[in-house]
């Protein structure tokens, strides 16, 4: 069984996220999604609208996703690839080159991002910001 892994926040889920997950799954038989914890998002300078628990719940409902685990640090990828016996690591190409160090442990694939959609654009179009004020 060919195992694939990808990482991300996946906040305000949109077509770009789904297309990434679909193409990632097409590279193997099993897709693990490592979704950023709320604390790790703070480290990434992001504040997700949807909590980690809810982002996990939503991702688990997607047909392309087989397993969802937490991402809590930048440095867990090598351990994850070994622990989950991963064959292929996949990210959108906005990360191109950033994770080439994993080539020692698995195949590394950067897929073209889906143009015209992003969580940041959604928030901007809705007049939301990353500030506290839009928290429900
Ligand atoms: N993505 C995409 N097309 C878009 C938007 C996002 O293909 N229009 C991809 C990104 O390239 C990424 C995945 O969807 O591979 C998740 O995107 P984010 O939730 O923004 O993830 P990010 O904040 O980049 O977190 O350790 C890695 C980080 O956790 C990645």
mmCIF file of C-alpha atoms and ligand atoms in Angstrom:
data_model
loop_
_atom_site.group_PDB
_atom_site.id
_atom_site.type_symbol
_atom_site.label_atom_id
_atom_site.label_comp_id
_atom_site.label_asym_id
_atom_site.label_seq_id
_atom_site.Cartn_x
_atom_site.Cartn_y
_atom_site.Cartn_z
ATOM 1 C CA UNK A 1 0.000 0.000 0.000
ATOM 2 C CA UNK A 2 1.472 3.329 -1.149
ATOM 3 C CA UNK A 3 1.104 5.922 1.653
ATOM 4 C CA UNK A 4 0.934 9.659 1.019
ATOM 5 C CA UNK A 5 1.099 12.506 3.547
ATOM 6 C CA UNK A 6 0.388 16.226 3.364
ATOM 7 C CA UNK A 7 0.341 19.093 5.886
ATOM 8 C CA UNK A 8 -1.714 22.220 6.284
ATOM 9 C CA UNK A 9 -4.144 24.413 8.180
ATOM 10 C CA UNK A 10 -7.153 23.769 5.895
ATOM 11 C CA UNK A 11 -9.168 26.646 7.364
ATOM 12 C CA UNK A 12 -12.444 27.715 5.647
ATOM 13 C CA UNK A 13 -12.096 24.691 3.363
ATOM 14 C CA UNK A 14 -12.267 25.570 -0.339
ATOM 15 C CA UNK A 15 -11.774 24.049 -3.803
ATOM 16 C CA UNK A 16 -8.008 24.610 -3.703
ATOM 17 C CA UNK A 17 -7.734 22.445 -0.600
ATOM 18 C CA UNK A 18 -9.975 19.740 -2.059
ATOM 19 C CA UNK A 19 -8.045 19.657 -5.361
ATOM 20 C CA UNK A 20 -4.786 19.314 -3.427
ATOM 21 C CA UNK A 21 -6.187 16.417 -1.373
ATOM 22 C CA UNK A 22 -7.671 14.733 -4.475
ATOM 23 C CA UNK A 23 -4.380 14.893 -6.400
ATOM 24 C CA UNK A 24 -2.401 13.794 -3.336
ATOM 25 C CA UNK A 25 -4.620 10.726 -2.922
ATOM 26 C CA UNK A 26 -4.206 9.911 -6.631
ATOM 27 C CA UNK A 27 -0.472 9.465 -5.964
ATOM 28 C CA UNK A 28 -1.090 6.459 -3.701
ATOM 29 C CA UNK A 29 -3.591 4.280 -1.872
ATOM 30 C CA UNK A 30 -3.745 5.989 1.534
ATOM 31 C CA UNK A 31 -3.635 9.692 2.426
ATOM 32 C CA UNK A 32 -2.713 11.012 5.848
ATOM 33 C CA UNK A 33 -3.431 14.696 6.444
ATOM 34 C CA UNK A 34 -1.442 16.392 9.176
ATOM 35 C CA UNK A 35 -3.546 19.380 10.216
ATOM 36 C CA UNK A 36 -2.006 22.300 12.106
ATOM 37 C CA UNK A 37 -3.034 22.674 15.732
ATOM 38 C CA UNK A 38 -4.337 26.069 16.851
ATOM 39 C CA UNK A 39 -1.108 26.593 18.801
ATOM 40 C CA UNK A 40 1.078 25.723 15.782
ATOM 41 C CA UNK A 41 -0.956 28.076 13.615
ATOM 42 C CA UNK A 42 -0.052 30.856 16.048
ATOM 43 C CA UNK A 43 3.604 29.888 15.445
ATOM 44 C CA UNK A 44 2.931 30.159 11.686
ATOM 45 C CA UNK A 45 1.477 33.624 12.307
ATOM 46 C CA UNK A 46 -1.977 32.374 11.311
ATOM 47 C CA UNK A 47 -5.235 32.323 13.241
ATOM 48 C CA UNK A 48 -7.702 29.809 11.835
ATOM 49 C CA UNK A 49 -11.390 30.727 12.003
ATOM 50 C CA UNK A 50 -12.231 27.047 12.561
ATOM 51 C CA UNK A 51 -10.772 25.238 15.574
ATOM 52 C CA UNK A 52 -8.369 22.316 15.209
ATOM 53 C CA UNK A 53 -11.088 19.864 16.344
ATOM 54 C CA UNK A 54 -13.543 21.165 13.731
ATOM 55 C CA UNK A 55 -10.906 21.288 10.956
ATOM 56 C CA UNK A 56 -10.041 17.665 11.808
ATOM 57 C CA UNK A 57 -13.730 16.673 11.783
ATOM 58 C CA UNK A 58 -14.258 18.305 8.376
ATOM 59 C CA UNK A 59 -11.134 16.740 6.838
ATOM 60 C CA UNK A 60 -12.151 13.275 8.097
ATOM 61 C CA UNK A 61 -15.387 13.620 6.090
ATOM 62 C CA UNK A 62 -13.516 14.045 2.786
ATOM 63 C CA UNK A 63 -13.504 10.960 0.551
ATOM 64 C CA UNK A 64 -9.803 11.397 -0.349
ATOM 65 C CA UNK A 65 -8.645 11.500 3.285
ATOM 66 C CA UNK A 66 -7.928 8.280 5.181
ATOM 67 C CA UNK A 67 -6.380 9.590 8.399
ATOM 68 C CA UNK A 68 -5.989 12.965 10.125
ATOM 69 C CA UNK A 69 -3.238 13.607 12.663
ATOM 70 C CA UNK A 70 -2.106 16.843 14.394
ATOM 71 C CA UNK A 71 0.743 19.023 13.217
ATOM 72 C CA UNK A 72 2.295 20.699 16.268
ATOM 73 C CA UNK A 73 5.834 21.616 15.152
ATOM 74 C CA UNK A 74 7.825 22.380 11.992
ATOM 75 C CA UNK A 75 10.209 19.549 12.841
ATOM 76 C CA UNK A 76 7.897 16.549 13.020
ATOM 77 C CA UNK A 77 7.926 15.650 9.307
ATOM 78 C CA UNK A 78 10.888 13.233 9.280
ATOM 79 C CA UNK A 79 9.525 11.417 12.330
ATOM 80 C CA UNK A 80 6.034 11.295 10.773
ATOM 81 C CA UNK A 81 7.391 9.892 7.472
ATOM 82 C CA UNK A 82 9.196 7.158 9.393
ATOM 83 C CA UNK A 83 6.458 6.484 11.972
ATOM 84 C CA UNK A 84 3.652 6.250 9.375
ATOM 85 C CA UNK A 85 5.821 4.470 6.775
ATOM 86 C CA UNK A 86 5.146 7.196 4.185
ATOM 87 C CA UNK A 87 6.173 6.769 0.526
ATOM 88 C CA UNK A 88 5.270 10.228 -0.782
ATOM 89 C CA UNK A 89 5.153 13.688 0.806
ATOM 90 C CA UNK A 90 2.968 16.206 -1.037
ATOM 91 C CA UNK A 91 2.540 19.981 -0.719
ATOM 92 C CA UNK A 92 1.283 22.795 -2.914
ATOM 93 C CA UNK A 93 4.061 24.457 -4.926
ATOM 94 C CA UNK A 94 3.974 27.615 -2.813
ATOM 95 C CA UNK A 95 6.217 25.421 -0.651
ATOM 96 C CA UNK A 96 8.427 24.317 -3.581
ATOM 97 C CA UNK A 97 11.906 23.411 -2.387
ATOM 98 C CA UNK A 98 11.139 24.003 1.303
ATOM 99 C CA UNK A 99 10.842 20.316 2.154
ATOM 100 C CA UNK A 100 13.462 18.798 -0.199
ATOM 101 C CA UNK A 101 15.335 17.537 2.882
ATOM 102 C CA UNK A 102 12.654 14.815 3.069
ATOM 103 C CA UNK A 103 13.938 13.292 -0.206
ATOM 104 C CA UNK A 104 16.282 11.180 1.913
ATOM 105 C CA UNK A 105 13.214 9.499 3.451
ATOM 106 C CA UNK A 106 10.462 9.551 0.803
ATOM 107 C CA UNK A 107 9.388 10.953 -2.563
ATOM 108 C CA UNK A 108 8.689 14.718 -2.375
ATOM 109 C CA UNK A 109 6.038 16.155 -4.720
ATOM 110 C CA UNK A 110 4.968 19.803 -5.054
ATOM 111 C CA UNK A 111 1.641 20.207 -6.861
ATOM 112 C CA UNK A 112 0.531 23.409 -8.609
ATOM 113 C CA UNK A 113 -1.704 25.511 -6.385
ATOM 114 C CA UNK A 114 -5.266 26.187 -7.537
ATOM 115 C CA UNK A 115 -5.323 29.778 -8.785
ATOM 116 C CA UNK A 116 -7.846 32.372 -7.636
ATOM 117 C CA UNK A 117 -8.828 30.907 -4.289
ATOM 118 C CA UNK A 118 -7.331 31.073 -0.817
ATOM 119 C CA UNK A 119 -8.504 31.341 2.764
ATOM 120 C CA UNK A 120 -6.904 34.796 2.933
ATOM 121 C CA UNK A 121 -8.891 35.914 -0.135
ATOM 122 C CA UNK A 122 -12.141 34.571 1.360
ATOM 123 C CA UNK A 123 -11.582 36.511 4.586
ATOM 124 C CA UNK A 124 -10.645 39.657 2.672
ATOM 125 C CA UNK A 125 -13.672 39.410 0.371
ATOM 126 C CA UNK A 126 -15.906 38.995 3.432
ATOM 127 C CA UNK A 127 -14.328 42.017 5.073
ATOM 128 C CA UNK A 128 -12.800 39.831 7.776
ATOM 129 C CA UNK A 129 -9.309 40.175 9.096
ATOM 130 C CA UNK A 130 -7.027 37.990 11.160
ATOM 131 C CA UNK A 131 -7.771 40.124 14.168
ATOM 132 C CA UNK A 132 -9.721 38.981 17.224
ATOM 133 C CA UNK A 133 -12.773 40.994 16.090
ATOM 134 C CA UNK A 134 -14.175 38.394 13.687
ATOM 135 C CA UNK A 135 -14.144 35.508 16.184
ATOM 136 C CA UNK A 136 -17.756 34.300 16.508
HETATM 137 N N1 LIG B 1 -3.431 25.000 -1.576
HETATM 138 C C1 LIG B 1 -3.594 24.863 -2.958
HETATM 139 N N2 LIG B 1 -4.284 25.791 -3.640
HETATM 140 C C2 LIG B 1 -4.829 26.871 -3.003
HETATM 141 C C3 LIG B 1 -4.672 27.016 -1.605
HETATM 142 C C4 LIG B 1 -3.961 26.058 -0.899
HETATM 143 O O1 LIG B 1 -3.108 23.880 -3.557
HETATM 144 N N3 LIG B 1 -5.529 27.797 -3.737
HETATM 145 C C5 LIG B 1 -2.655 23.984 -0.861
HETATM 146 C C6 LIG B 1 -1.405 24.550 -0.180
HETATM 147 O O2 LIG B 1 -0.333 24.659 -1.108
HETATM 148 C C7 LIG B 1 -1.138 23.487 0.890
HETATM 149 C C8 LIG B 1 -2.562 23.001 1.249
HETATM 150 O O3 LIG B 1 -3.427 23.441 0.183
HETATM 151 O O4 LIG B 1 -0.401 22.397 0.339
HETATM 152 C C9 LIG B 1 -3.052 23.566 2.560
HETATM 153 O O5 LIG B 1 -2.947 24.968 2.495
HETATM 154 P P1 LIG B 1 -2.927 25.798 3.899
HETATM 155 O O6 LIG B 1 -4.050 25.332 4.735
HETATM 156 O O7 LIG B 1 -2.783 27.240 3.577
HETATM 157 O O8 LIG B 1 -1.596 25.225 4.535
HETATM 158 P P2 LIG B 1 -0.310 26.043 5.014
HETATM 159 O O9 LIG B 1 -0.719 27.130 5.921
HETATM 160 O O10 LIG B 1 0.455 26.332 3.797
HETATM 161 O O11 LIG B 1 0.411 24.973 5.957
HETATM 162 O O12 LIG B 1 4.022 22.376 7.570
HETATM 163 C C10 LIG B 1 3.372 22.879 6.424
HETATM 164 C C11 LIG B 1 2.274 23.843 6.788
HETATM 165 O O13 LIG B 1 1.423 23.301 7.792
HETATM 166 C C12 LIG B 1 1.461 24.198 5.538
#
